[in-house]
Amino acid sequence: MTPLPPLNPLKMFEAAGRLLSISKAAEELFVTPAAVSRQIRVLEEFLNFQLFRREHGGLSLTPAGAKYLSEITPLFMALRETTNAAMGGGYRRRVLRIRSPATFAVRWLIPRLAGFHQLHPGIDVQLTASAAPLDFSREDIDAGIELGDGHWPRLIVQKLVPNELVPVMAPRAGATVPREPRELASETLLHSLARIDDWALWLRAAGAPGVNTYQGMKYETSLLSYQAAVEGHGVAMAQKALVEKDLAEGRLVMPFGLALDRGDHTYYFASPREREESVELAAFRRWLADAVAASSTTMPSAL
């Protein structure tokens, strides 16, 4: 039987990941920051991968850490609700259930969620990840994020980030960085199977018909293709808003200036039109609009 992860370290990771702060997690759990850090290291050793990046001025989740957090969050929420019910329901929390594609959740939403928790400490967000189309008739969720054209008459939709396609790669010595799109013919292209036509769309816009648009490495999600690019395995076609931190911190660079804006085909926050909007959902919608506005500041430019 596969062993359970060590539960005390798991609890501390969940708090630190949700709050993106060791000190705030320590306050919530009534332990010292050193104890939280120590327990997170125990969990990292058990999992054999790093959960956080300890950076100047803050803490951020690694892609693997963010994915793991998104998967354990519903389990912690279910455990809290089951315990509350067993105790007679005396401890009431307001729960907001949100579903998102994994790449958007890990790359954009989770790094910002601590801000929502700080503004609304009485609302628990239960975040799940899936690439399947939203189906509110079958899923126990309040709202979700979906990639598409936004023309869904039965849903209230809120446009999120621009969907600008840009090639990205790990930094290299100047002489080996492709300077013209046609030079991509000699590069390993990294594809997401969830967005398999993105390279063809960008290369057509760039006027590079001689590049095989489907050659290269293919990954189940964009999240994996972005990580492959960071590791130096090739050139990925990225949604610029989802790699902004990697670009700003130099883990990825854009070798070309062309950003192909897909217009209305982008990410939307959606909820059922026929349902009365809860106070919790309205608060999340307002916060999300502010987070989107804040993220539309100056982005890194091409090399």
GROMACS .gro file of C-alpha atoms in nm:
model
  303
    1MET     CA    1   0.000   0.000   0.000
    2THR     CA    2   0.130   0.347  -0.091
    3PRO     CA    3   0.213   0.534   0.232
    4LEU     CA    4   0.029   0.852   0.330
    5PRO     CA    5   0.239   1.167   0.335
    6PRO     CA    6   0.341   1.287   0.683
    7LEU     CA    7   0.025   1.464   0.797
    8ASN     CA    8   0.169   1.735   1.023
    9PRO     CA    9   0.406   1.861   0.751
   10LEU     CA   10   0.118   1.841   0.503
   11LYS     CA   11  -0.096   2.064   0.726
   12MET     CA   12   0.183   2.319   0.751
   13PHE     CA   13   0.242   2.317   0.377
   14GLU     CA   14  -0.130   2.373   0.312
   15ALA     CA   15  -0.133   2.679   0.539
   16ALA     CA   16   0.194   2.822   0.404
   17GLY     CA   17   0.088   2.762   0.043
   18ARG     CA   18  -0.255   2.915   0.096
   19LEU     CA   19  -0.114   3.224   0.269
   20LEU     CA   20   0.219   3.234   0.078
   21SER     CA   21   0.386   3.315   0.407
   22ILE     CA   22   0.575   3.106   0.662
   23SER     CA   23   0.514   3.360   0.940
   24LYS     CA   24   0.139   3.385   0.875
   25ALA     CA   25   0.110   3.007   0.861
   26ALA     CA   26   0.291   2.991   1.194
   27GLU     CA   27   0.046   3.241   1.345
   28GLU     CA   28  -0.253   3.045   1.217
   29LEU     CA   29  -0.120   2.713   1.349
   30PHE     CA   30   0.016   2.853   1.679
   31VAL     CA   31   0.372   2.737   1.615
   32THR     CA   32   0.700   2.911   1.538
   33PRO     CA   33   0.807   3.000   1.182
   34ALA     CA   34   1.108   2.774   1.231
   35ALA     CA   35   0.874   2.480   1.302
   36VAL     CA   36   0.678   2.549   0.982
   37SER     CA   37   0.997   2.567   0.775
   38ARG     CA   38   1.128   2.247   0.930
   39GLN     CA   39   0.807   2.055   0.863
   40ILE     CA   40   0.793   2.177   0.502
   41ARG     CA   41   1.148   2.046   0.451
   42VAL     CA   42   1.031   1.710   0.587
   43LEU     CA   43   0.750   1.703   0.331
   44GLU     CA   44   0.985   1.804   0.049
   45GLU     CA   45   1.219   1.520   0.141
   46PHE     CA   46   0.927   1.277   0.144
   47LEU     CA   47   0.796   1.397  -0.195
   48ASN     CA   48   1.144   1.436  -0.344
   49PHE     CA   49   1.067   1.772  -0.501
   50GLN     CA   50   1.080   2.137  -0.394
   51LEU     CA   51   0.753   2.301  -0.289
   52PHE     CA   52   0.858   2.665  -0.250
   53ARG     CA   53   1.108   2.911  -0.386
   54ARG     CA   54   1.253   3.117  -0.103
   55GLU     CA   55   1.302   3.453  -0.272
   56HIS     CA   56   1.403   3.798  -0.159
   57GLY     CA   57   1.092   3.972  -0.032
   58GLY     CA   58   0.862   3.673  -0.027
   59LEU     CA   59   0.772   3.314  -0.086
   60SER     CA   60   0.641   3.156  -0.406
   61LEU     CA   61   0.529   2.807  -0.499
   62THR     CA   62   0.724   2.606  -0.751
   63PRO     CA   63   0.512   2.466  -1.038
   64ALA     CA   64   0.517   2.125  -0.868
   65GLY     CA   65   0.429   2.282  -0.533
   66ALA     CA   66   0.140   2.481  -0.679
   67LYS     CA   67   0.002   2.173  -0.851
   68TYR     CA   68   0.028   1.969  -0.530
   69LEU     CA   69  -0.144   2.245  -0.333
   70SER     CA   70  -0.432   2.260  -0.583
   71GLU     CA   71  -0.479   1.884  -0.545
   72ILE     CA   72  -0.472   1.869  -0.163
   73THR     CA   73  -0.685   2.181  -0.103
   74PRO     CA   74  -1.017   2.004  -0.173
   75LEU     CA   75  -0.912   1.725   0.064
   76PHE     CA   76  -0.851   1.972   0.347
   77MET     CA   77  -1.181   2.144   0.275
   78ALA     CA   78  -1.367   1.814   0.282
   79LEU     CA   79  -1.195   1.719   0.607
   80ARG     CA   80  -1.293   2.050   0.766
   81GLU     CA   81  -1.655   2.017   0.653
   82THR     CA   82  -1.681   1.654   0.766
   83THR     CA   83  -1.538   1.741   1.106
   84ASN     CA   84  -1.773   2.038   1.136
   85ALA     CA   85  -2.071   1.814   1.059
   86ALA     CA   86  -1.955   1.552   1.311
   87MET     CA   87  -1.937   1.826   1.576
   88GLY     CA   88  -2.292   1.934   1.505
   89GLY     CA   89  -2.214   2.206   1.254
   90GLY     CA   90  -2.125   2.468   1.512
   91TYR     CA   91  -1.820   2.594   1.324
   92ARG     CA   92  -1.956   2.758   1.011
   93ARG     CA   93  -1.729   2.867   0.729
   94ARG     CA   94  -1.836   3.023   0.404
   95VAL     CA   95  -1.699   2.811   0.121
   96LEU     CA   96  -1.656   2.920  -0.240
   97ARG     CA   97  -1.592   2.639  -0.489
   98ILE     CA   98  -1.394   2.742  -0.797
   99ARG     CA   99  -1.261   2.527  -1.083
  100SER     CA  100  -0.984   2.631  -1.320
  101PRO     CA  101  -0.755   2.482  -1.585
  102ALA     CA  102  -0.440   2.365  -1.406
  103THR     CA  103  -0.203   2.596  -1.593
  104PHE     CA  104  -0.406   2.908  -1.517
  105ALA     CA  105  -0.452   2.800  -1.156
  106VAL     CA  106  -0.082   2.736  -1.098
  107ARG     CA  107   0.061   3.017  -1.306
  108TRP     CA  108  -0.182   3.301  -1.236
  109LEU     CA  109  -0.451   3.236  -0.976
  110ILE     CA  110  -0.274   3.059  -0.689
  111PRO     CA  111   0.010   3.318  -0.658
  112ARG     CA  112  -0.259   3.585  -0.604
  113LEU     CA  113  -0.508   3.396  -0.386
  114ALA     CA  114  -0.336   3.495  -0.062
  115GLY     CA  115  -0.453   3.849  -0.135
  116PHE     CA  116  -0.814   3.733  -0.140
  117HIS     CA  117  -0.772   3.545   0.189
  118GLN     CA  118  -0.627   3.856   0.349
  119LEU     CA  119  -0.925   4.067   0.239
  120HIS     CA  120  -1.186   3.801   0.317
  121PRO     CA  121  -1.056   3.575   0.596
  122GLY     CA  122  -1.406   3.436   0.655
  123ILE     CA  123  -1.434   3.286   0.306
  124ASP     CA  124  -1.262   2.960   0.221
  125VAL     CA  125  -1.183   2.908  -0.148
  126GLN     CA  126  -1.192   2.546  -0.259
  127LEU     CA  127  -0.996   2.533  -0.584
  128THR     CA  128  -0.999   2.232  -0.815
  129ALA     CA  129  -0.827   2.191  -1.152
  130SER     CA  130  -0.955   2.041  -1.476
  131ALA     CA  131  -0.934   2.116  -1.847
  132ALA     CA  132  -1.288   1.984  -1.912
  133PRO     CA  133  -1.558   2.236  -2.014
  134LEU     CA  134  -1.753   2.380  -1.722
  135ASP     CA  135  -2.076   2.193  -1.650
  136PHE     CA  136  -2.268   2.352  -1.363
  137SER     CA  137  -2.551   2.100  -1.393
  138ARG     CA  138  -2.318   1.817  -1.289
  139GLU     CA  139  -2.044   1.980  -1.083
  140ASP     CA  140  -2.065   2.107  -0.728
  141ILE     CA  141  -1.893   2.438  -0.803
  142ASP     CA  142  -1.998   2.803  -0.773
  143ALA     CA  143  -1.793   2.939  -1.063
  144GLY     CA  144  -1.505   2.848  -1.288
  145ILE     CA  145  -1.242   2.968  -1.528
  146GLU     CA  146  -1.247   2.851  -1.886
  147LEU     CA  147  -1.053   2.917  -2.205
  148GLY     CA  148  -1.274   3.002  -2.502
  149ASP     CA  149  -1.450   3.281  -2.690
  150GLY     CA  150  -1.679   3.376  -2.400
  151HIS     CA  151  -1.997   3.339  -2.605
  152TRP     CA  152  -2.186   3.129  -2.353
  153PRO     CA  153  -2.540   3.273  -2.321
  154ARG     CA  154  -2.630   3.072  -2.010
  155LEU     CA  155  -2.328   3.200  -1.818
  156ILE     CA  156  -2.225   3.533  -1.670
  157VAL     CA  157  -1.874   3.582  -1.802
  158GLN     CA  158  -1.591   3.812  -1.699
  159LYS     CA  159  -1.292   3.844  -1.930
  160LEU     CA  160  -0.962   3.794  -1.753
  161VAL     CA  161  -0.610   3.824  -1.897
  162PRO     CA  162  -0.522   3.889  -2.264
  163ASN     CA  163  -0.433   3.570  -2.450
  164GLU     CA  164  -0.113   3.684  -2.620
  165LEU     CA  165   0.094   3.405  -2.774
  166VAL     CA  166   0.472   3.446  -2.756
  167PRO     CA  167   0.762   3.200  -2.803
  168VAL     CA  168   0.971   3.168  -2.487
  169MET     CA  169   1.292   2.989  -2.402
  170ALA     CA  170   1.558   2.970  -2.133
  171PRO     CA  171   1.834   3.231  -2.164
  172ARG     CA  172   2.130   3.135  -2.383
  173ALA     CA  173   2.452   3.289  -2.505
  174GLY     CA  174   2.360   3.558  -2.757
  175ALA     CA  175   2.494   3.384  -3.067
  176THR     CA  176   2.271   3.081  -3.020
  177VAL     CA  177   1.940   3.266  -2.968
  178PRO     CA  178   1.720   3.259  -3.281
  179ARG     CA  179   1.682   3.610  -3.424
  180GLU     CA  180   1.435   3.540  -3.704
  181PRO     CA  181   1.122   3.321  -3.686
  182ARG     CA  182   1.250   3.107  -3.976
  183GLU     CA  183   1.544   3.001  -3.754
  184LEU     CA  184   1.293   2.808  -3.539
  185ALA     CA  185   1.317   2.533  -3.801
  186SER     CA  186   1.636   2.419  -3.627
  187GLU     CA  187   1.493   2.448  -3.274
  188THR     CA  188   1.298   2.195  -3.066
  189LEU     CA  189   0.944   2.329  -3.042
  190LEU     CA  190   0.756   2.255  -2.720
  191HIS     CA  191   0.380   2.203  -2.759
  192SER     CA  192   0.084   2.177  -2.524
  193LEU     CA  193  -0.165   1.913  -2.636
  194ALA     CA  194  -0.437   2.133  -2.486
  195ARG     CA  195  -0.343   2.409  -2.736
  196ILE     CA  196  -0.189   2.210  -3.020
  197ASP     CA  197  -0.254   2.475  -3.291
  198ASP     CA  198  -0.087   2.770  -3.116
  199TRP     CA  199   0.249   2.728  -3.288
  200ALA     CA  200   0.080   2.715  -3.631
  201LEU     CA  201  -0.116   3.033  -3.556
  202TRP     CA  202   0.191   3.226  -3.440
  203LEU     CA  203   0.420   3.108  -3.721
  204ARG     CA  204   0.157   3.202  -3.979
  205ALA     CA  205   0.135   3.551  -3.828
  206ALA     CA  206   0.517   3.571  -3.820
  207GLY     CA  207   0.545   3.477  -4.188
  208ALA     CA  208   0.756   3.166  -4.135
  209PRO     CA  209   0.598   2.902  -4.362
  210GLY     CA  210   0.913   2.690  -4.373
  211VAL     CA  211   0.888   2.582  -4.009
  212ASN     CA  212   0.717   2.250  -3.935
  213THR     CA  213   0.447   2.368  -3.695
  214TYR     CA  214   0.393   2.029  -3.531
  215GLN     CA  215   0.749   1.898  -3.488
  216GLY     CA  216   0.908   1.882  -3.146
  217MET     CA  217   0.806   1.769  -2.798
  218LYS     CA  218   0.442   1.749  -2.689
  219TYR     CA  219   0.313   1.776  -2.333
  220GLU     CA  220  -0.030   1.719  -2.182
  221THR     CA  221  -0.061   2.074  -2.049
  222SER     CA  222   0.096   2.414  -2.101
  223LEU     CA  223   0.219   2.393  -1.743
  224LEU     CA  224   0.451   2.109  -1.844
  225SER     CA  225   0.569   2.274  -2.165
  226TYR     CA  226   0.657   2.594  -1.975
  227GLN     CA  227   0.860   2.396  -1.724
  228ALA     CA  228   1.038   2.218  -2.010
  229ALA     CA  229   1.127   2.560  -2.154
  230VAL     CA  230   1.264   2.678  -1.817
  231GLU     CA  231   1.480   2.364  -1.807
  232GLY     CA  232   1.624   2.452  -2.149
  233HIS     CA  233   1.461   2.173  -2.352
  234GLY     CA  234   1.343   2.397  -2.635
  235VAL     CA  235   1.116   2.687  -2.730
  236ALA     CA  236   0.759   2.687  -2.595
  237MET     CA  237   0.460   2.875  -2.727
  238ALA     CA  238   0.336   3.055  -2.418
  239GLN     CA  239   0.041   3.262  -2.311
  240LYS     CA  240   0.234   3.570  -2.207
  241ALA     CA  241   0.025   3.648  -1.898
  242LEU     CA  242   0.102   3.303  -1.758
  243VAL     CA  243   0.482   3.332  -1.782
  244GLU     CA  244   0.513   3.694  -1.670
  245LYS     CA  245   0.702   3.610  -1.351
  246ASP     CA  246   0.949   3.383  -1.532
  247LEU     CA  247   1.010   3.663  -1.785
  248ALA     CA  248   1.049   3.929  -1.518
  249GLU     CA  249   1.294   3.717  -1.317
  250GLY     CA  250   1.495   3.599  -1.617
  251ARG     CA  251   1.411   3.228  -1.615
  252LEU     CA  252   1.256   3.272  -1.960
  253VAL     CA  253   1.314   3.520  -2.242
  254MET     CA  254   1.117   3.617  -2.552
  255PRO     CA  255   1.347   3.601  -2.857
  256PHE     CA  256   1.096   3.781  -3.085
  257GLY     CA  257   0.884   4.093  -3.059
  258LEU     CA  258   0.566   3.951  -3.209
  259ALA     CA  259   0.286   3.878  -2.961
  260LEU     CA  260  -0.020   3.728  -3.129
  261ASP     CA  261  -0.329   3.852  -2.945
  262ARG     CA  262  -0.611   3.596  -2.976
  263GLY     CA  263  -0.867   3.865  -2.894
  264ASP     CA  264  -1.186   3.722  -2.745
  265HIS     CA  265  -1.036   3.372  -2.731
  266THR     CA  266  -0.895   3.389  -2.382
  267TYR     CA  267  -0.970   3.302  -2.018
  268TYR     CA  268  -1.306   3.392  -1.863
  269PHE     CA  269  -1.448   3.372  -1.513
  270ALA     CA  270  -1.793   3.220  -1.550
  271SER     CA  271  -2.092   3.143  -1.329
  272PRO     CA  272  -2.448   3.024  -1.403
  273ARG     CA  273  -2.685   3.302  -1.507
  274GLU     CA  274  -2.990   3.136  -1.351
  275ARG     CA  275  -2.840   3.123  -1.001
  276GLU     CA  276  -2.861   3.410  -0.756
  277GLU     CA  277  -2.508   3.532  -0.692
  278SER     CA  278  -2.391   3.473  -0.336
  279VAL     CA  279  -2.215   3.735  -0.128
  280GLU     CA  280  -1.901   3.517  -0.142
  281LEU     CA  281  -1.905   3.493  -0.519
  282ALA     CA  282  -1.965   3.866  -0.559
  283ALA     CA  283  -1.665   3.935  -0.334
  284PHE     CA  284  -1.446   3.699  -0.535
  285ARG     CA  285  -1.560   3.855  -0.862
  286ARG     CA  286  -1.471   4.205  -0.740
  287TRP     CA  287  -1.133   4.087  -0.611
  288LEU     CA  288  -1.063   3.908  -0.939
  289ALA     CA  289  -1.137   4.224  -1.139
  290ASP     CA  290  -0.892   4.418  -0.922
  291ALA     CA  291  -0.628   4.143  -0.959
  292VAL     CA  292  -0.668   4.146  -1.338
  293ALA     CA  293  -0.633   4.526  -1.346
  294ALA     CA  294  -0.321   4.510  -1.131
  295SER     CA  295  -0.164   4.247  -1.357
  296SER     CA  296  -0.205   4.458  -1.671
  297THR     CA  297   0.099   4.670  -1.584
  298THR     CA  298   0.418   4.680  -1.791
  299MET     CA  299   0.534   4.340  -1.908
  300PRO     CA  300   0.891   4.239  -2.004
  301SER     CA  301   0.972   4.303  -2.370
  302ALA     CA  302   1.144   4.081  -2.623
  303LEU     CA  303   1.521   4.052  -2.648
   0.00000   0.00000   0.00000
